mmCIF file of C-alpha atoms in Angstrom:
data_model
loop_
_atom_site.group_PDB
_atom_site.id
_atom_site.type_symbol
_atom_site.label_atom_id
_atom_site.label_comp_id
_atom_site.label_asym_id
_atom_site.label_seq_id
_atom_site.Cartn_x
_atom_site.Cartn_y
_atom_site.Cartn_z
ATOM 1 C CA MET A 278 116.461 119.549 99.543
ATOM 2 C CA ALA A 279 115.508 115.917 99.963
ATOM 3 C CA LYS A 280 115.591 114.464 103.444
ATOM 4 C CA THR A 281 118.682 112.371 104.148
ATOM 5 C CA ARG A 282 118.959 109.354 106.374
ATOM 6 C CA PRO A 283 122.043 107.778 107.952
ATOM 7 C CA GLY A 284 124.017 105.200 106.025
ATOM 8 C CA ILE A 285 125.593 104.749 102.648
ATOM 9 C CA SER A 286 123.793 106.238 99.668
ATOM 10 C CA GLY A 287 124.502 105.927 95.984
ATOM 11 C CA THR A 288 127.122 103.194 96.326
ATOM 12 C CA LYS A 289 128.578 102.148 92.947
ATOM 13 C CA PRO A 290 128.443 98.449 92.042
ATOM 14 C CA LYS A 291 131.647 96.527 92.696
ATOM 15 C CA GLN A 292 132.910 93.223 91.435
ATOM 16 C CA GLY A 293 132.347 90.198 93.631
ATOM 17 C CA LYS A 294 128.853 91.194 94.733
ATOM 18 C CA LYS A 295 125.971 88.781 94.492
ATOM 19 C CA ASP A 296 122.241 89.331 94.725
ATOM 20 C CA LEU A 297 120.460 87.713 97.666
ATOM 21 C CA ASP A 298 116.963 86.252 97.786
ATOM 22 C CA SER A 299 116.650 86.589 101.548
ATOM 23 C CA TYR A 300 118.351 87.828 104.697
ATOM 24 C CA THR A 301 117.897 86.772 108.319
ATOM 25 C CA ILE A 302 117.658 89.774 110.636
ATOM 26 C CA ARG A 303 120.580 89.827 113.017
ATOM 27 C CA GLY A 304 119.792 88.291 116.405
ATOM 28 C CA THR A 305 116.444 86.911 115.249
ATOM 29 C CA ASN A 306 115.007 84.113 113.137
ATOM 30 C CA LYS A 307 112.985 86.543 111.010
ATOM 31 C CA VAL A 308 113.678 86.379 107.304
ATOM 32 C CA VAL A 309 113.187 89.347 104.963
ATOM 33 C CA ARG A 310 112.968 89.287 101.184
ATOM 34 C CA VAL A 311 112.831 91.819 98.388
ATOM 35 C CA GLY A 312 109.477 93.597 98.565
ATOM 36 C CA ASP A 313 109.164 93.230 102.346
ATOM 37 C CA CYS A 314 108.744 96.255 104.587
ATOM 38 C CA VAL A 315 111.173 96.619 107.476
ATOM 39 C CA LEU A 316 111.921 98.727 110.529
ATOM 40 C CA MET A 317 115.402 100.273 110.427
ATOM 41 C CA ARG A 318 117.419 101.644 113.314
ATOM 42 C CA PRO A 319 117.573 105.477 113.401
ATOM 43 C CA SER A 320 120.754 107.358 114.237
ATOM 44 C CA ASP A 321 118.909 109.053 117.125
ATOM 45 C CA SER A 322 117.859 106.402 119.649
ATOM 46 C CA GLY A 323 115.086 108.710 120.851
ATOM 47 C CA LYS A 324 113.255 108.500 117.530
ATOM 48 C CA PRO A 325 110.999 105.696 116.283
ATOM 49 C CA PRO A 326 112.501 103.312 113.741
ATOM 50 C CA TYR A 327 112.490 104.260 110.090
ATOM 51 C CA VAL A 328 110.189 102.277 107.804
ATOM 52 C CA ALA A 329 111.385 101.167 104.374
ATOM 53 C CA ARG A 330 110.597 98.751 101.582
ATOM 54 C CA ILE A 331 113.434 96.515 100.421
ATOM 55 C CA GLU A 332 114.117 96.890 96.706
ATOM 56 C CA LYS A 333 117.323 94.839 96.439
ATOM 57 C CA MET A 334 119.756 92.868 98.622
ATOM 58 C CA GLU A 335 123.349 91.980 97.859
ATOM 59 C CA ALA A 336 126.446 90.649 99.623
ATOM 60 C CA ASP A 337 130.095 91.374 98.875
ATOM 61 C CA SER A 338 133.007 88.922 98.943
ATOM 62 C CA ARG A 339 133.256 89.323 102.741
ATOM 63 C CA ASN A 340 129.554 88.567 103.106
ATOM 64 C CA ASN A 341 128.695 92.122 104.143
ATOM 65 C CA VAL A 342 125.064 92.585 103.185
ATOM 66 C CA LYS A 343 123.657 95.834 101.824
ATOM 67 C CA VAL A 344 120.031 96.584 101.089
ATOM 68 C CA ARG A 345 118.636 99.103 98.656
ATOM 69 C CA VAL A 346 115.509 100.573 100.203
ATOM 70 C CA ARG A 347 112.702 102.940 99.370
ATOM 71 C CA TRP A 348 111.796 105.021 102.400
ATOM 72 C CA TYR A 349 108.382 105.578 103.895
ATOM 73 C CA TYR A 350 107.992 108.944 105.606
ATOM 74 C CA ARG A 351 105.879 109.640 108.660
ATOM 75 C CA PRO A 352 103.628 112.720 108.359
ATOM 76 C CA GLU A 353 105.809 114.699 110.756
ATOM 77 C CA GLU A 354 108.828 114.036 108.514
ATOM 78 C CA SER A 355 107.121 115.586 105.475
ATOM 79 C CA LEU A 356 107.410 119.226 104.458
ATOM 80 C CA GLY A 357 103.786 119.923 105.425
ATOM 81 C CA GLY A 358 104.031 118.158 108.779
ATOM 82 C CA ARG A 359 101.383 116.115 110.571
ATOM 83 C CA ARG A 360 97.762 117.189 110.089
ATOM 84 C CA GLN A 361 94.536 116.366 111.896
ATOM 85 C CA PHE A 362 93.448 113.655 109.442
ATOM 86 C CA HIS A 363 96.762 111.764 109.526
ATOM 87 C CA GLY A 364 96.439 108.527 111.466
ATOM 88 C CA ALA A 365 98.946 107.373 114.069
ATOM 89 C CA LYS A 366 100.060 104.517 111.774
ATOM 90 C CA GLU A 367 100.006 106.479 108.513
ATOM 91 C CA LEU A 368 103.055 106.522 106.230
ATOM 92 C CA PHE A 369 103.861 108.086 102.854
ATOM 93 C CA LEU A 370 105.733 106.071 100.216
ATOM 94 C CA SER A 371 108.496 108.446 99.111
ATOM 95 C CA ASP A 372 110.697 108.674 96.029
ATOM 96 C CA HIS A 373 113.747 108.638 98.314
ATOM 97 C CA TYR A 374 116.033 105.610 97.868
ATOM 98 C CA ASP A 375 119.139 104.645 99.839
ATOM 99 C CA VAL A 376 121.618 101.821 100.260
ATOM 100 C CA GLN A 377 121.997 100.726 103.884
ATOM 101 C CA SER A 378 123.775 98.046 105.871
ATOM 102 C CA ALA A 379 121.434 95.131 106.542
ATOM 103 C CA HIS A 380 122.610 95.268 110.167
ATOM 104 C CA THR A 381 120.423 98.365 110.654
ATOM 105 C CA ILE A 382 117.255 96.291 110.076
ATOM 106 C CA GLU A 383 115.511 95.822 113.421
ATOM 107 C CA GLY A 384 112.374 93.970 112.401
ATOM 108 C CA LYS A 385 109.618 93.395 109.881
ATOM 109 C CA CYS A 386 106.364 95.288 109.490
ATOM 110 C CA ILE A 387 103.352 95.390 107.189
ATOM 111 C CA VAL A 388 102.328 98.494 105.269
ATOM 112 C CA HIS A 389 98.722 97.954 104.224
ATOM 113 C CA SER A 390 96.741 99.772 101.600
ATOM 114 C CA PHE A 391 94.376 102.267 103.206
ATOM 115 C CA LYS A 392 91.362 100.148 102.241
ATOM 116 C CA ASN A 393 92.798 96.954 103.745
ATOM 117 C CA TYR A 394 93.916 98.755 106.912
ATOM 118 C CA THR A 395 90.391 100.007 107.590
ATOM 119 C CA LYS A 396 89.159 96.399 107.444
ATOM 120 C CA LEU A 397 91.507 95.175 110.191
ATOM 121 C CA GLU A 398 89.739 94.028 113.331
ATOM 122 C CA ASP A 399 92.744 94.919 115.472
ATOM 123 C CA VAL A 400 95.840 96.958 114.652
ATOM 124 C CA GLY A 401 99.123 95.512 115.876
ATOM 125 C CA ALA A 402 102.418 97.267 116.476
ATOM 126 C CA GLU A 403 103.707 96.000 113.123
ATOM 127 C CA ASP A 404 100.719 97.333 111.129
ATOM 128 C CA TYR A 405 100.945 100.584 109.155
ATOM 129 C CA TYR A 406 99.091 101.964 106.154
ATOM 130 C CA CYS A 407 99.825 104.139 103.145
ATOM 131 C CA ARG A 408 97.401 106.102 100.954
ATOM 132 C CA PHE A 409 99.784 108.696 99.476
ATOM 133 C CA GLU A 410 103.027 108.694 97.527
ATOM 134 C CA TYR A 411 105.319 111.573 98.449
ATOM 135 C CA LYS A 412 108.000 113.504 96.569
ATOM 136 C CA ALA A 413 110.656 114.297 99.155
ATOM 137 C CA ALA A 414 112.168 117.259 97.287
ATOM 138 C CA THR A 415 108.945 119.163 96.605
ATOM 139 C CA GLY A 416 106.523 117.898 99.244
ATOM 140 C CA ALA A 417 103.978 116.940 96.575
ATOM 141 C CA PHE A 418 101.529 114.087 97.132
ATOM 142 C CA THR A 419 99.888 111.580 94.805
ATOM 143 C CA PRO A 420 96.924 111.531 94.734
ATOM 144 C CA ASP A 421 96.625 115.241 95.476
ATOM 145 C CA ARG A 422 92.939 114.933 96.384
ATOM 146 C CA VAL A 423 90.984 112.457 98.512
ATOM 147 C CA ALA A 424 87.383 112.213 99.659
ATOM 148 C CA VAL A 425 86.397 114.419 102.610
ATOM 149 C CA TYR A 426 83.733 113.863 105.252
ATOM 150 C CA CYS A 427 81.784 115.632 107.984
ATOM 151 C CA LYS A 428 81.058 119.340 108.358
ATOM 152 C CA CYS A 429 84.779 119.950 108.792
ATOM 153 C CA GLU A 430 85.436 118.498 105.309
ATOM 154 C CA MET A 431 88.457 116.499 106.400
ATOM 155 C CA PRO A 432 89.784 113.243 104.905
ATOM 156 C CA TYR A 433 89.041 110.125 106.910
ATOM 157 C CA ASN A 434 91.304 109.355 109.856
ATOM 158 C CA PRO A 435 90.777 105.677 110.790
ATOM 159 C CA ASP A 436 91.819 106.419 114.380
ATOM 160 C CA ASP A 437 88.860 108.756 114.903
ATOM 161 C CA LEU A 438 85.390 107.538 115.807
ATOM 162 C CA MET A 439 82.703 108.720 113.373
ATOM 163 C CA VAL A 440 78.926 108.299 113.210
ATOM 164 C CA GLN A 441 76.929 107.721 110.031
ATOM 165 C CA CYS A 442 73.723 109.582 109.237
ATOM 166 C CA GLU A 443 70.960 107.098 108.397
ATOM 167 C CA GLY A 444 69.456 109.581 105.959
ATOM 168 C CA CYS A 445 72.254 110.865 103.713
ATOM 169 C CA LYS A 446 74.798 108.150 104.735
ATOM 170 C CA ASP A 447 77.500 110.774 105.340
ATOM 171 C CA TRP A 448 79.947 110.308 108.219
ATOM 172 C CA TYR A 449 80.457 112.826 111.043
ATOM 173 C CA HIS A 450 82.832 113.391 113.951
ATOM 174 C CA PRO A 451 80.794 113.453 117.179
ATOM 175 C CA ALA A 452 82.298 116.800 118.227
ATOM 176 C CA CYS A 453 81.249 118.360 114.906
ATOM 177 C CA VAL A 454 77.598 117.499 115.580
ATOM 178 C CA GLY A 455 77.552 118.451 119.257
ATOM 179 C CA MET A 456 78.101 115.025 120.813
ATOM 180 C CA THR A 457 80.699 113.441 123.038
ATOM 181 C CA ILE A 458 82.340 110.176 122.016
ATOM 182 C CA GLU A 459 80.536 108.430 124.873
ATOM 183 C CA GLU A 460 77.168 109.704 123.616
ATOM 184 C CA ALA A 461 77.981 108.593 120.071
ATOM 185 C CA LYS A 462 78.777 105.057 121.229
ATOM 186 C CA MET A 463 75.327 104.769 122.833
ATOM 187 C CA LEU A 464 73.350 105.801 119.726
ATOM 188 C CA ASP A 465 70.663 103.531 118.298
ATOM 189 C CA HIS A 466 70.652 105.612 115.143
ATOM 190 C CA PHE A 467 71.800 109.065 114.058
ATOM 191 C CA VAL A 468 70.231 111.620 111.717
ATOM 192 C CA CYS A 469 72.197 114.762 110.872
ATOM 193 C CA SER A 470 70.740 118.287 110.942
ATOM 194 C CA GLU A 471 70.415 118.295 107.144
ATOM 195 C CA CYS A 472 68.170 115.235 107.169
ATOM 196 C CA SER A 473 64.919 114.440 108.940
ATOM 197 C CA GLU A 474 63.492 111.412 110.716
ATOM 198 C CA ASP A 475 61.381 110.820 107.591
ATOM 199 C CA ASP A 476 64.591 110.450 105.580
ATOM 200 C CA PHE A 477 65.776 107.888 108.105
ATOM 201 C CA LYS A 478 62.526 105.897 107.875
ATOM 202 C CA ARG A 479 62.609 105.913 104.080
ATOM 203 C CA SER A 480 66.226 104.731 104.122
ATOM 204 C CA GLN A 481 65.156 101.573 105.989
ATOM 205 C CA ASN A 482 63.303 100.454 102.839
ATOM 206 C CA GLY A 483 61.689 97.511 104.591
ATOM 207 C CA PHE A 484 64.843 95.705 105.759
ATOM 208 C CA HIS A 485 66.796 95.646 108.998
ATOM 209 C CA PRO A 486 70.262 97.267 108.917
ATOM 210 C CA PRO A 487 73.354 95.555 110.340
ATOM 211 C CA PRO A 488 74.167 96.100 114.036
ATOM 212 C CA VAL A 489 75.020 99.636 115.138
ATOM 213 C CA SER A 490 78.657 98.755 115.735
ATOM 214 C CA ASP A 491 78.994 97.655 112.107
ATOM 215 C CA ILE A 492 77.626 100.660 110.228
ATOM 216 C CA LYS A 493 76.936 103.633 112.470
ATOM 217 C CA VAL A 494 79.957 104.041 114.684
ATOM 218 C CA GLU A 495 83.421 103.233 113.426
ATOM 219 C CA ALA A 496 86.983 103.600 114.652
ATOM 220 C CA LYS A 497 90.130 101.471 114.588
ATOM 221 C CA ARG A 498 91.205 99.545 117.655
ATOM 222 C CA GLN A 499 94.944 99.477 118.220
ATOM 223 C CA LYS A 500 96.898 97.026 120.290
ATOM 224 C CA ARG A 501 99.375 98.789 122.530
#
């Protein structure tokens, strides 16, 4: 059964309603529009806010504003649960739609593509990313396959530090190649057990690579 969220769902259209181009979040000067991603108040105050994308906004004759939203799910809200490669800011765009009171909107956020998220210099509280669409009823994901890395053959988690082999150019978790994170951060270069120093020298091809921090060791930095 599909996950349900608090609020009104499946409301039938009524006369006297008008579509809105924008809505100012209650108690703030922040304006949201159709297509924006928002944080919505959960029924349980102990849980983090829900994340949704606004599909439509309308007001009735009494100026009560409703928003039709498409929910994002956190990994722990999915049927398969959170896995090792899921990042702290990862969301799944679901096929679950609802109609909610606009008063439940707490703030705005940005849901980046996975590619754009990995390019961020710093990750703020309002930054999330999505690389999968999710069917709430079946637990199926699109795409159902993604690239894997390291000896552990896991998809990339942008929160985890990884080191790149200068020979084969594959990426590895320090723990999977017998290193601590501190040791990985101090590397000048890294060659995996499948490659040799000769492979590394040939890969230089007569030019100087970018600084170590740019190509060899990578992890996202999050603002707390």
